mmCIF file of C-alpha atoms in Angstrom:
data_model
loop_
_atom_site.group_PDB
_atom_site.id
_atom_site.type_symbol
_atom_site.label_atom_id
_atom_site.label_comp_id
_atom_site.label_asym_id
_atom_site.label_seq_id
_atom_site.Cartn_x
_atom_site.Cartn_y
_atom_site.Cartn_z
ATOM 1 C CA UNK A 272 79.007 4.738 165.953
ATOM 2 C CA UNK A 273 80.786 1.969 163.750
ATOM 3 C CA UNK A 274 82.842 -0.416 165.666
ATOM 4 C CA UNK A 275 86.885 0.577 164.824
ATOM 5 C CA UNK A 276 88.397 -1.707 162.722
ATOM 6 C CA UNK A 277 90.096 -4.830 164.057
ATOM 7 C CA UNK A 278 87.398 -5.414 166.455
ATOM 8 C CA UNK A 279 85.407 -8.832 165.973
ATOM 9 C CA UNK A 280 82.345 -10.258 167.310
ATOM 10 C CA UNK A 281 80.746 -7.196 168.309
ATOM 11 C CA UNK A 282 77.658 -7.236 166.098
ATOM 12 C CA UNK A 283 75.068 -6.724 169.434
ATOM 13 C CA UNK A 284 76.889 -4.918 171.137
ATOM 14 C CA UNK A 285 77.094 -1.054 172.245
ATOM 15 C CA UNK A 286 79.973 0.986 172.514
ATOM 16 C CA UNK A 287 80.418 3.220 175.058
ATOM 17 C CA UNK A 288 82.495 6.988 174.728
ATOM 18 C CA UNK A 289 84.891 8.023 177.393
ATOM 19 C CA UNK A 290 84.668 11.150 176.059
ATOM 20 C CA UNK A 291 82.633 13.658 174.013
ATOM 21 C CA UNK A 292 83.161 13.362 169.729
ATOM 22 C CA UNK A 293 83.200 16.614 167.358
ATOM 23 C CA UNK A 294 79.848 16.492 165.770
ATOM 24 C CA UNK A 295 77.916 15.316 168.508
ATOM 25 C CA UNK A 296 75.405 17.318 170.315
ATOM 26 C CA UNK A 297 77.164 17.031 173.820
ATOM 27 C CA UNK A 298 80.006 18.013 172.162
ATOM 28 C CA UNK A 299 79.256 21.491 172.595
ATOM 29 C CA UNK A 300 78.322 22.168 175.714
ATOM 30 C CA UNK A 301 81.529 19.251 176.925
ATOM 31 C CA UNK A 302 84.068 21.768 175.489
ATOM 32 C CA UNK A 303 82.483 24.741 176.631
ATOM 33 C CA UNK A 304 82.350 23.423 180.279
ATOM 34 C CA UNK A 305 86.301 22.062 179.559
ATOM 35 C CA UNK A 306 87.405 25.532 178.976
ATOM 36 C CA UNK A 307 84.597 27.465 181.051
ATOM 37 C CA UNK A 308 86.644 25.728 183.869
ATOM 38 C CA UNK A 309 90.073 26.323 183.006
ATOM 39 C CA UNK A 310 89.606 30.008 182.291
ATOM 40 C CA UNK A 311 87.962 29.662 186.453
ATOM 41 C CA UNK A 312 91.268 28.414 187.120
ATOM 42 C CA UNK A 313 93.373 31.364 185.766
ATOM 43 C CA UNK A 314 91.228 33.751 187.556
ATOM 44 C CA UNK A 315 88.824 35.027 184.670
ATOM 45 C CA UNK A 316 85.513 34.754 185.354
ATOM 46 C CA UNK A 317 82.609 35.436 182.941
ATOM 47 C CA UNK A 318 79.892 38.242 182.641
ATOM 48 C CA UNK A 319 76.598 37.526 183.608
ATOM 49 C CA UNK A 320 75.663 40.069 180.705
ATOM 50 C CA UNK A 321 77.133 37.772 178.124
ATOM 51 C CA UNK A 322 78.549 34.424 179.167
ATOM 52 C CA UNK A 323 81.306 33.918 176.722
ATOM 53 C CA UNK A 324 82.839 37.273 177.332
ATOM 54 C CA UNK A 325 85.676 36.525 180.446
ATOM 55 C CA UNK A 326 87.544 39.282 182.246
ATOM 56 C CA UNK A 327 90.493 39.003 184.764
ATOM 57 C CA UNK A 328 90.986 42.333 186.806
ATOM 58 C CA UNK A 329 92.960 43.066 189.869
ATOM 59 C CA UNK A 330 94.387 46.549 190.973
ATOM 60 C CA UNK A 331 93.134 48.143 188.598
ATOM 61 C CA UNK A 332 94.328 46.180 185.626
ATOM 62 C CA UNK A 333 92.247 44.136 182.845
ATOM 63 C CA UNK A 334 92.287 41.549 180.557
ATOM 64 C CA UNK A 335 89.241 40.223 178.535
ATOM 65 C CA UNK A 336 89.029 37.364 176.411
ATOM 66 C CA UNK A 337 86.281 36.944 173.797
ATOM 67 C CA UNK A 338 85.163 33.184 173.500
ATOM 68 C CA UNK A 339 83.125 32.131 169.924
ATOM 69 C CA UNK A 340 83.327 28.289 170.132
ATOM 70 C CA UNK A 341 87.079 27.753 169.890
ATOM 71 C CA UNK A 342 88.242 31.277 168.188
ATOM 72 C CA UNK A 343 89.161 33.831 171.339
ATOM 73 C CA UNK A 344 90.597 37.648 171.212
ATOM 74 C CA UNK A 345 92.597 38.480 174.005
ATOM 75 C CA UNK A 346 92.614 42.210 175.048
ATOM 76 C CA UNK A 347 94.271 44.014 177.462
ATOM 77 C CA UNK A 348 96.323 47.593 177.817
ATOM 78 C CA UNK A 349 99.519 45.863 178.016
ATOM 79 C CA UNK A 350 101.306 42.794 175.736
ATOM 80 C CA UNK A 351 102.319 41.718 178.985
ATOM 81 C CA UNK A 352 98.678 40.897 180.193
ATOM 82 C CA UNK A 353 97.783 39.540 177.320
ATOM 83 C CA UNK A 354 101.135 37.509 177.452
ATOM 84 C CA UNK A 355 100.156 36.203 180.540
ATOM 85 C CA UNK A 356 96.704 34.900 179.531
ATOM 86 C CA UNK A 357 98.728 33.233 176.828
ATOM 87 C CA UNK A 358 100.501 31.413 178.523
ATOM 88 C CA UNK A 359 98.360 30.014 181.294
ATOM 89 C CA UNK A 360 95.758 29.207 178.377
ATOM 90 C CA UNK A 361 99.228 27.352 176.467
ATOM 91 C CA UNK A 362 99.670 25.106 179.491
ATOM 92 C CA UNK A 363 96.255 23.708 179.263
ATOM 93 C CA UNK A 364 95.383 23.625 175.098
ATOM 94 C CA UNK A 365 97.326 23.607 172.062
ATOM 95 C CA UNK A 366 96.960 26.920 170.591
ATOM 96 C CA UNK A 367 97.904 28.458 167.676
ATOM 97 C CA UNK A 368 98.361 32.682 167.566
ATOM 98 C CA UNK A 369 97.242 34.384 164.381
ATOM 99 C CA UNK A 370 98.794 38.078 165.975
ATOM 100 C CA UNK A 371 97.250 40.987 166.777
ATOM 101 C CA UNK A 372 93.353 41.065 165.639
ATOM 102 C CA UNK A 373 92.409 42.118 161.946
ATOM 103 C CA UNK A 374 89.716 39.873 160.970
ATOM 104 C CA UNK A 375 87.156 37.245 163.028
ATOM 105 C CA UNK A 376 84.006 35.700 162.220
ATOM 106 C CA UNK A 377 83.943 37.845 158.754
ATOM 107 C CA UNK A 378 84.021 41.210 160.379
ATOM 108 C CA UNK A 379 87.371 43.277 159.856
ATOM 109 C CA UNK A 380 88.857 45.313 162.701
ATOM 110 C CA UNK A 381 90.943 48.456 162.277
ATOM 111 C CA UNK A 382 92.939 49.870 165.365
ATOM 112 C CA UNK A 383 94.484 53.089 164.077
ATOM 113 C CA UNK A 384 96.115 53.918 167.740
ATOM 114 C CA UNK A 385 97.813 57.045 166.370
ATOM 115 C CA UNK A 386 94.300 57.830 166.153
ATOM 116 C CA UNK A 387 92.744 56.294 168.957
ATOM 117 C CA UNK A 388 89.711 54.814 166.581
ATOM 118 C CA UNK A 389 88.654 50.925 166.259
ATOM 119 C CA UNK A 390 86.711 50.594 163.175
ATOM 120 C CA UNK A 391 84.575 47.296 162.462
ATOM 121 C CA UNK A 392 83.273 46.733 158.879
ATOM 122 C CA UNK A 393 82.656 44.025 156.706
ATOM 123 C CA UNK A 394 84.219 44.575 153.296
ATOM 124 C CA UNK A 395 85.541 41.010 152.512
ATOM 125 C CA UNK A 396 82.350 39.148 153.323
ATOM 126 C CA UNK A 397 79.730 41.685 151.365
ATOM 127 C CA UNK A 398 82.544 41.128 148.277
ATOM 128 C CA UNK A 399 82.194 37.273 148.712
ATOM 129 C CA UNK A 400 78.280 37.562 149.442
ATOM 130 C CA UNK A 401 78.094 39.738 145.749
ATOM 131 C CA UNK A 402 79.855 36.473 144.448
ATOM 132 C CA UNK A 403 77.948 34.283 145.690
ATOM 133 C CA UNK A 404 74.795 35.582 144.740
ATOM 134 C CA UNK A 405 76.074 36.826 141.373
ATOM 135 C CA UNK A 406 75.849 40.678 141.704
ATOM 136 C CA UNK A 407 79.190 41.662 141.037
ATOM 137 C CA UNK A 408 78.918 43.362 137.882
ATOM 138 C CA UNK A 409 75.133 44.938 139.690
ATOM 139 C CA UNK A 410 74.630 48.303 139.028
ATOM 140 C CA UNK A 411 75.258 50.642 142.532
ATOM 141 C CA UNK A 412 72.293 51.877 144.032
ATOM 142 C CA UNK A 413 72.039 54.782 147.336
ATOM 143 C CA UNK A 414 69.373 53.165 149.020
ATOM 144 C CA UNK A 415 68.469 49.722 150.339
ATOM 145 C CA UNK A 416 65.082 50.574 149.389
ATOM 146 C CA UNK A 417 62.736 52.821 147.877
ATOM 147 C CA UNK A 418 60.850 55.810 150.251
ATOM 148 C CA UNK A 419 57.758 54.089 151.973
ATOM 149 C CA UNK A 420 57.982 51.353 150.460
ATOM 150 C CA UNK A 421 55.869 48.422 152.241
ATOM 151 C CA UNK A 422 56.047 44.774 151.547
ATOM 152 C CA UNK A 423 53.286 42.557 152.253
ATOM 153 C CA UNK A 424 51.721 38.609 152.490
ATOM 154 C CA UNK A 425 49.881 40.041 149.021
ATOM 155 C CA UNK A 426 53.209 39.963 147.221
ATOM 156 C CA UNK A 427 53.758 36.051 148.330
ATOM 157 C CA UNK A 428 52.966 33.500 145.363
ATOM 158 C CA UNK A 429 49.265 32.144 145.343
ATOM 159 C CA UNK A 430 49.758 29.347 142.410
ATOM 160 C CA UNK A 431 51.721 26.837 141.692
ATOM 161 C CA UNK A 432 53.464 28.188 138.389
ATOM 162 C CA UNK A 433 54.353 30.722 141.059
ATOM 163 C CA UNK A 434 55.977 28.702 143.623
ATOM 164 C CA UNK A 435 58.100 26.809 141.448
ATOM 165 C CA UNK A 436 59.404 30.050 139.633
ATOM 166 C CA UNK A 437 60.611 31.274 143.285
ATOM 167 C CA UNK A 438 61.930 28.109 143.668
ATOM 168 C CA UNK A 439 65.383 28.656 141.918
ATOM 169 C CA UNK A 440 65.608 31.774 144.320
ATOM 170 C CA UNK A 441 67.955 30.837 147.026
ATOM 171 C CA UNK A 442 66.108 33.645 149.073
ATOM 172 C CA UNK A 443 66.995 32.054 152.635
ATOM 173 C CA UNK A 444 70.430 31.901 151.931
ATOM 174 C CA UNK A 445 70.334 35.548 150.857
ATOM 175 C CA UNK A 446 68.042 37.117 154.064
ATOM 176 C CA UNK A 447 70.853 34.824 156.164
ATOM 177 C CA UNK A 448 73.885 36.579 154.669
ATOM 178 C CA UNK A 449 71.918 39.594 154.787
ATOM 179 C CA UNK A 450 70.651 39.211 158.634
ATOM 180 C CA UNK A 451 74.598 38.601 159.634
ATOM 181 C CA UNK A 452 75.842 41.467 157.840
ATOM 182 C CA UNK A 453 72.963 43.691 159.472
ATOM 183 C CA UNK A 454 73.703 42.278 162.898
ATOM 184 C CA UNK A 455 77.364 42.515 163.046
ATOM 185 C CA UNK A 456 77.951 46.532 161.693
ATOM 186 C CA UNK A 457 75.236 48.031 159.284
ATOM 187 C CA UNK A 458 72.372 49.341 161.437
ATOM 188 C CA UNK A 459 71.217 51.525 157.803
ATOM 189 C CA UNK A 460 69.911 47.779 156.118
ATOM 190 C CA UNK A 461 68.739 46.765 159.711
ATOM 191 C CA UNK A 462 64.842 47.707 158.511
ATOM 192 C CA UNK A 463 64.426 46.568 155.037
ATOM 193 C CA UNK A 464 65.920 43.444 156.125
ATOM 194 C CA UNK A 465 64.075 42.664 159.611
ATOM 195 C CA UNK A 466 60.796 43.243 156.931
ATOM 196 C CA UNK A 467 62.371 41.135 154.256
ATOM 197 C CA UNK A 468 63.178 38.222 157.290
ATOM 198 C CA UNK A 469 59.339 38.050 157.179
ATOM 199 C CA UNK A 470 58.856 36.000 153.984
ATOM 200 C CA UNK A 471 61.187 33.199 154.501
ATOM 201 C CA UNK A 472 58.145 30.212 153.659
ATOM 202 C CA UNK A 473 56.920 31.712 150.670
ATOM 203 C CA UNK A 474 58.532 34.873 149.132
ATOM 204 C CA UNK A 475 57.477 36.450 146.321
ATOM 205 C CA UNK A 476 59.231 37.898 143.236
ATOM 206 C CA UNK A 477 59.103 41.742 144.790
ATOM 207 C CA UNK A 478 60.394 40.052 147.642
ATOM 208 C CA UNK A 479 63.447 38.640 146.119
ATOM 209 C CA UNK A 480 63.763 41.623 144.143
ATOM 210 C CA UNK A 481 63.833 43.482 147.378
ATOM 211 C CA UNK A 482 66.832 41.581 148.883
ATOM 212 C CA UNK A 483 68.682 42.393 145.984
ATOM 213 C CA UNK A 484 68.532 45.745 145.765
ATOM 214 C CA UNK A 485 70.047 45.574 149.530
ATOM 215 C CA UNK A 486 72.926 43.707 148.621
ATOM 216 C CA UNK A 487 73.627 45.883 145.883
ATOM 217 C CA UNK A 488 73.525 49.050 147.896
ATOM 218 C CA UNK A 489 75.831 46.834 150.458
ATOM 219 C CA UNK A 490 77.983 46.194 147.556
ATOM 220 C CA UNK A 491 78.095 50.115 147.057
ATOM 221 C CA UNK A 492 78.996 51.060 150.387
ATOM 222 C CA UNK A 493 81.214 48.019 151.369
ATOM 223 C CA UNK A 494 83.376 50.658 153.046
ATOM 224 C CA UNK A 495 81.589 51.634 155.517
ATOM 225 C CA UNK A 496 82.158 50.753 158.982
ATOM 226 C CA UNK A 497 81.356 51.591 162.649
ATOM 227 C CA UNK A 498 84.075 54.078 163.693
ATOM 228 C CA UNK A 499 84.473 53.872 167.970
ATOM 229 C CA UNK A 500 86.609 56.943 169.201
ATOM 230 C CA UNK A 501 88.907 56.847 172.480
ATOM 231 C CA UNK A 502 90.291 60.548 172.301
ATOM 232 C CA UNK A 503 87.266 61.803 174.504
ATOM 233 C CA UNK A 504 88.075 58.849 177.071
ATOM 234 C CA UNK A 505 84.449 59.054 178.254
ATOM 235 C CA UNK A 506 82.043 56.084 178.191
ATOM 236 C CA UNK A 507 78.501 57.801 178.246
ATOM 237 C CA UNK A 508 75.531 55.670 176.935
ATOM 238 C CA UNK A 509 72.854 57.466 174.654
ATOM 239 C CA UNK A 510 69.832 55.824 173.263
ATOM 240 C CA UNK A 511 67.087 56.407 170.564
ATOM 241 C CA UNK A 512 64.335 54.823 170.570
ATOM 242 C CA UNK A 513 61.351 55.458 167.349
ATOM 243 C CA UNK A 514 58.390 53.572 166.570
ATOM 244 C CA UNK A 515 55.955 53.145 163.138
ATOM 245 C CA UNK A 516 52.766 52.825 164.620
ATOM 246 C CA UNK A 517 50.608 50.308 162.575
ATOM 247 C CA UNK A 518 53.549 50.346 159.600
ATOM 248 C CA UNK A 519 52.781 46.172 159.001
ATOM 249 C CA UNK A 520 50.073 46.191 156.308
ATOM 250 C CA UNK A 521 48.778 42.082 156.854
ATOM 251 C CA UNK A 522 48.512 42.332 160.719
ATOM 252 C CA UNK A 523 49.010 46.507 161.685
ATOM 253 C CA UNK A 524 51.519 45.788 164.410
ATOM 254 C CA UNK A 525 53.768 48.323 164.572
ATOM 255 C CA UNK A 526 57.726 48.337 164.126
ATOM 256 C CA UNK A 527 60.142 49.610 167.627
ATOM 257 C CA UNK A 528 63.562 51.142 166.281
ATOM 258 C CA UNK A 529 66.532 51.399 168.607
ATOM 259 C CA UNK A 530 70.079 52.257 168.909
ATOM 260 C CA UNK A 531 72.309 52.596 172.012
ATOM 261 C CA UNK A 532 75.516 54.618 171.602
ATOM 262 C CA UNK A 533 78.627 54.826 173.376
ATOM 263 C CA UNK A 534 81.558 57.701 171.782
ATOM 264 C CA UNK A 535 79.182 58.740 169.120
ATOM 265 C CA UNK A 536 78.954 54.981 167.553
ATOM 266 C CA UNK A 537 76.349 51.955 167.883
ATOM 267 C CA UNK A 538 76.907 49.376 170.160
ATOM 268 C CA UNK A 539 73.354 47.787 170.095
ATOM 269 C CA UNK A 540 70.675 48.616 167.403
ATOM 270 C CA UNK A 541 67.549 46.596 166.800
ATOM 271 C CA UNK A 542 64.262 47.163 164.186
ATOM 272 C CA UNK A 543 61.789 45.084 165.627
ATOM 273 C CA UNK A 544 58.123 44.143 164.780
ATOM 274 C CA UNK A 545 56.064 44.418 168.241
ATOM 275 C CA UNK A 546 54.273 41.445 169.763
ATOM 276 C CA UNK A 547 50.976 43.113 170.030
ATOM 277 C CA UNK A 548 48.860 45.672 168.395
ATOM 278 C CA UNK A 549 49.176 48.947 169.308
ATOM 279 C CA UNK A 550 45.568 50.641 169.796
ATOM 280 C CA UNK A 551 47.489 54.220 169.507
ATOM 281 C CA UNK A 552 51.046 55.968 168.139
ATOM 282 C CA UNK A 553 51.408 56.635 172.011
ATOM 283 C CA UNK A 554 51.154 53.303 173.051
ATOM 284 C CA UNK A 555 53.617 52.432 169.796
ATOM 285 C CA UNK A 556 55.787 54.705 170.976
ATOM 286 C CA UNK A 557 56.020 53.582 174.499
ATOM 287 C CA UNK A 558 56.373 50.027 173.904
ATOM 288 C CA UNK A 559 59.891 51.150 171.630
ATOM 289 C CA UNK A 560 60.479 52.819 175.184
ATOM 290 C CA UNK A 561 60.273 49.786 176.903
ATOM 291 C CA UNK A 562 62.500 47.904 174.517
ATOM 292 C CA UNK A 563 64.827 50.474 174.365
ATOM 293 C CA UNK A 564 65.341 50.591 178.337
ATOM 294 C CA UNK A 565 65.887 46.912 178.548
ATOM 295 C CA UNK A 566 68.678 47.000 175.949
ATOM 296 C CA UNK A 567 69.852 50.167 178.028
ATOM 297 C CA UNK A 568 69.957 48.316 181.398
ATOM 298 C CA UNK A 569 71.911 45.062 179.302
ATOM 299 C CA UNK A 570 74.537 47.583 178.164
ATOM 300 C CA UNK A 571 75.218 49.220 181.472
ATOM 301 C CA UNK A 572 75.177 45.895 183.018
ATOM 302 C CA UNK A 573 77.686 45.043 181.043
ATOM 303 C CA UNK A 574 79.883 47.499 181.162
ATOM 304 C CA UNK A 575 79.707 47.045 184.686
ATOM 305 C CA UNK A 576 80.934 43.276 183.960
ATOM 306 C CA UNK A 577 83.531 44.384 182.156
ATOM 307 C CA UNK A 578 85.046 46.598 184.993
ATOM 308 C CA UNK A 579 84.444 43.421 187.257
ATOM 309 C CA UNK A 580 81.649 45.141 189.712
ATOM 310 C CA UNK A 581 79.833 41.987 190.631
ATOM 311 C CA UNK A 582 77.173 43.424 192.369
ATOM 312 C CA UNK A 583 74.420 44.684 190.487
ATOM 313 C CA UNK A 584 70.963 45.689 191.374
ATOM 314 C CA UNK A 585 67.727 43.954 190.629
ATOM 315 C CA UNK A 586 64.825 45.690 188.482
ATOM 316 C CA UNK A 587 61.473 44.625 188.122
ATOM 317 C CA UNK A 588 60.101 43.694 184.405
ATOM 318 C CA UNK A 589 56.773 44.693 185.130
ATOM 319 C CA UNK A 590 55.348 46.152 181.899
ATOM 320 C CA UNK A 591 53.455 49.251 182.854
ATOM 321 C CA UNK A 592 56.148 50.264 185.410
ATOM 322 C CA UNK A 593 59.250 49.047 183.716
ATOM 323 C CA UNK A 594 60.246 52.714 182.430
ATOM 324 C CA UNK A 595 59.193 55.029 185.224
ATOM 325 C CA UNK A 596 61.094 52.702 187.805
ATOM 326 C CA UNK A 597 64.158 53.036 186.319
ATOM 327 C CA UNK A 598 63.594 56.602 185.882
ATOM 328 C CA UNK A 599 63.159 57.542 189.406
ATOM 329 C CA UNK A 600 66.247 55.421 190.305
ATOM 330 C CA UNK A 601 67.919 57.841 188.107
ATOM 331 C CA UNK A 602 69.006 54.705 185.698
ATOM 332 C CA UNK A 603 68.033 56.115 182.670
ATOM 333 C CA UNK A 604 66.514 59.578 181.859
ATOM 334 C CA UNK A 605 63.801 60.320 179.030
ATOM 335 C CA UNK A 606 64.387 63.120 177.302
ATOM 336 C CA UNK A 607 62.494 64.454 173.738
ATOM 337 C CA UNK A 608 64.287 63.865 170.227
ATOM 338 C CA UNK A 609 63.171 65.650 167.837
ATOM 339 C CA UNK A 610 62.187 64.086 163.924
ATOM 340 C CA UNK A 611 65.087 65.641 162.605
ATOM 341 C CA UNK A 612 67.486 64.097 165.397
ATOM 342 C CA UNK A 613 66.213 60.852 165.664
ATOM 343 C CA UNK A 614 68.819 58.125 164.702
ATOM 344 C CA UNK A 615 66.157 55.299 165.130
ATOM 345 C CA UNK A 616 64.198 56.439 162.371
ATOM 346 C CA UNK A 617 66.205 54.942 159.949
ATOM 347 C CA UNK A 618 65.007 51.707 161.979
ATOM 348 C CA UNK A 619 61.591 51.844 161.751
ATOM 349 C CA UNK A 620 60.667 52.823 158.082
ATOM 350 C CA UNK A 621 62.096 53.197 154.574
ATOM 351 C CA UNK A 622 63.183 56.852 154.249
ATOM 352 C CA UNK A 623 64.450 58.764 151.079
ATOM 353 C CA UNK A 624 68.384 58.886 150.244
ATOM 354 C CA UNK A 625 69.285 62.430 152.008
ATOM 355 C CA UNK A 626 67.150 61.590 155.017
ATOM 356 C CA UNK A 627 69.426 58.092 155.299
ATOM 357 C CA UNK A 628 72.762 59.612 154.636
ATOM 358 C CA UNK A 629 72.236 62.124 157.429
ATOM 359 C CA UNK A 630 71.253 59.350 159.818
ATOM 360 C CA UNK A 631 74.002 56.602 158.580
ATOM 361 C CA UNK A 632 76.534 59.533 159.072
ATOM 362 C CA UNK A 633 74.869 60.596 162.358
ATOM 363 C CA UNK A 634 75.609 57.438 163.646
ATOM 364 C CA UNK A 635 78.894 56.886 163.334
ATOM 365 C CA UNK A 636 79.043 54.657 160.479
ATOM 366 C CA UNK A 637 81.622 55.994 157.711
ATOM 367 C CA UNK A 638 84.394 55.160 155.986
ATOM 368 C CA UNK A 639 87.993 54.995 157.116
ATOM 369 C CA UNK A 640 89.290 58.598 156.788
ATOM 370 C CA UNK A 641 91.937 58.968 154.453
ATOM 371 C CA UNK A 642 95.517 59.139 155.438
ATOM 372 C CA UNK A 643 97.583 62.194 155.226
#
């Protein structure tokens, strides 16, 4: 740290900080422990599902706040209880209210109340990713990728004249816009790009290629969003769970698909390449399973957070008797879903345009109706 000006004779010496500076790597964790302990004070406490979600609940009332860094959504039934989180966060920071939530962190949120929908999409930042990587004027495709396709360590660059060609590619950039857009509300790209996220040390033309013809479909379906729907006012979780048995071509692991619903829309959704080899489909299959009831098990733990029950029983991680555990505790039931029904297939494997439209619109992810 340079010594501040006016201060002489100080060429040996150190300086010592009171406090923690923006930019340092204490930072971080100093501010999060700062306000960690004033929301404490007010009486919201955080989820042990997710640590920088808080709730406050007492007689049967709730308020949440939502904590990225310094950015926070307050939510509650009433303005009063969010007014009241306000105002006890007021007397401790200096805070400045942007109004009732439309857009955070690049994703935009509609609450059509009249309704009773909350849709998430990201239109804004797949228009400014099209900018930035100079597809704007990119002719509209229906797929992120072509039926079966398969991308492989054989489509990498081998010489020289090769590497520096790929070179002027910003290809990281592009699988990091990608991977955030995938996370955040598009569970139909979340294959092609998990297999695209392979090849970040030395992609290949058919590679790059690849990533573009995902942003372009992204660019051609920038309206569509993850629709949640109140009007039922039941919270039921439903998962699907699919696996590709052998699908990766270099090193024949296989590829676990899974989504977890809640109202008919996604709430979790992962394509995932599996740690091991799979010596059969069966075993493929049932290591999706095991996946699957983990991410089941986080949910409903945290939707048990979120209605401030505290007490939550243990489970055992032990591989081979993860699943039937939890099924004879009557956690989670396994039932058969048929090829045709199976919403994680789009998760696992490149499938043809009908095949994805059924499953994108399966899954709750549409555009906003229109207005009448």
């Amino acid at each position: 740290m340079e010594v501040p000006y006016g201060i002489t004779n100080a060429e040996n010496m150190m300086r010592k900080l009171d406090k923690a500076i923006y930019g340092l790597k204490q930072a971080a964790s100093a501010w999060h422990q700062t306000i960690h302990a004033v929301f404490m004070k007010i009486g919201l406490r955080s989820c042990g599902a997710d640590q920088c979600v808080y709730v406050k609940g007492a007689k049967g009332t709730y308020a949440y706040v939502c904590l990225y860094v310094d950015d926070m959504i307050i939510a509650a039934k009433t303005k009063e209880e969010i007014n009241e989180v306000k105002m006890a966060l007021k007397n401790a920071f200096k805070m400045k209210e942007l109004g009732e939530t439309k857009f955070i962190l690049g994703t935009e949120i509609d609450h059509d109340r009249m309704a009773g929908t909350l849709m998430t999409k990201q239109t804004r930042n797949i228009d400014d990713v099209t900018n930035r990587f100079n597809q704007q004027d990119a002719k509209a495709v229906v797929n992120p990728c072509e039926s079966g396709m398969k991308l492989t360590n054989m489509q990498s660059p081998t010489t020289n004249a090769e590497r520096e060609a790929m070179k002027t590619k910003p290809y990281r950039s592009l699988i990091g816009c990608l991977l955030y857009i995938t996370t955040c509300t598009r569970p139909d790209v979340a294959y092609i790009v998990t297999q695209l996220s392979r090849f970040l040390e030395n992609p290949g033309q058919q590679h790059w290629k690849a990533a573009i013809r995902v942003l372009r479909y992204l660019k051609s379906t920038k309206d569509l969003g993850i629709i949640y729907n109140s009007k039922d006012g039941k919270v039921m979780l439903e998962a699907y769970t699919d696996a590709d048995w052998g699908s990766n071509l270099d090193d024949r692991r296989s590829v676990s698909g899974i989504i977890i619903m809640i109202g008919g829309a996604p709430v979790v959704f992962k394509s995932k390449y599996q740690r091991t080899v799979a010596l059969s489909s069966a075993e493929a299959e049932y290591m999706a399973l095991i996946l699957c009831t983990q991410e089941v098990l986080w949910t409903r733990a945290m939707l048990k957070d979120l209605v401030c029950r505290s007490h939550m029983s243990k489970w055992e991680r032990h591989k081979h008797h993860f699943i039937r555990e939890n099924v004879a505790r009557d956690i989670v039931t396994v039932d058969y879903v048929g090829t045709e029904d199976q919403l994680a297939d789009m998760l696992t494997k490149a499938l043809g345009t009908k095949r994805l439209r059924f499953l994108v619109e399966a899954s709750g992810i549409r555009p906003k109706p229109a207005q009448h």
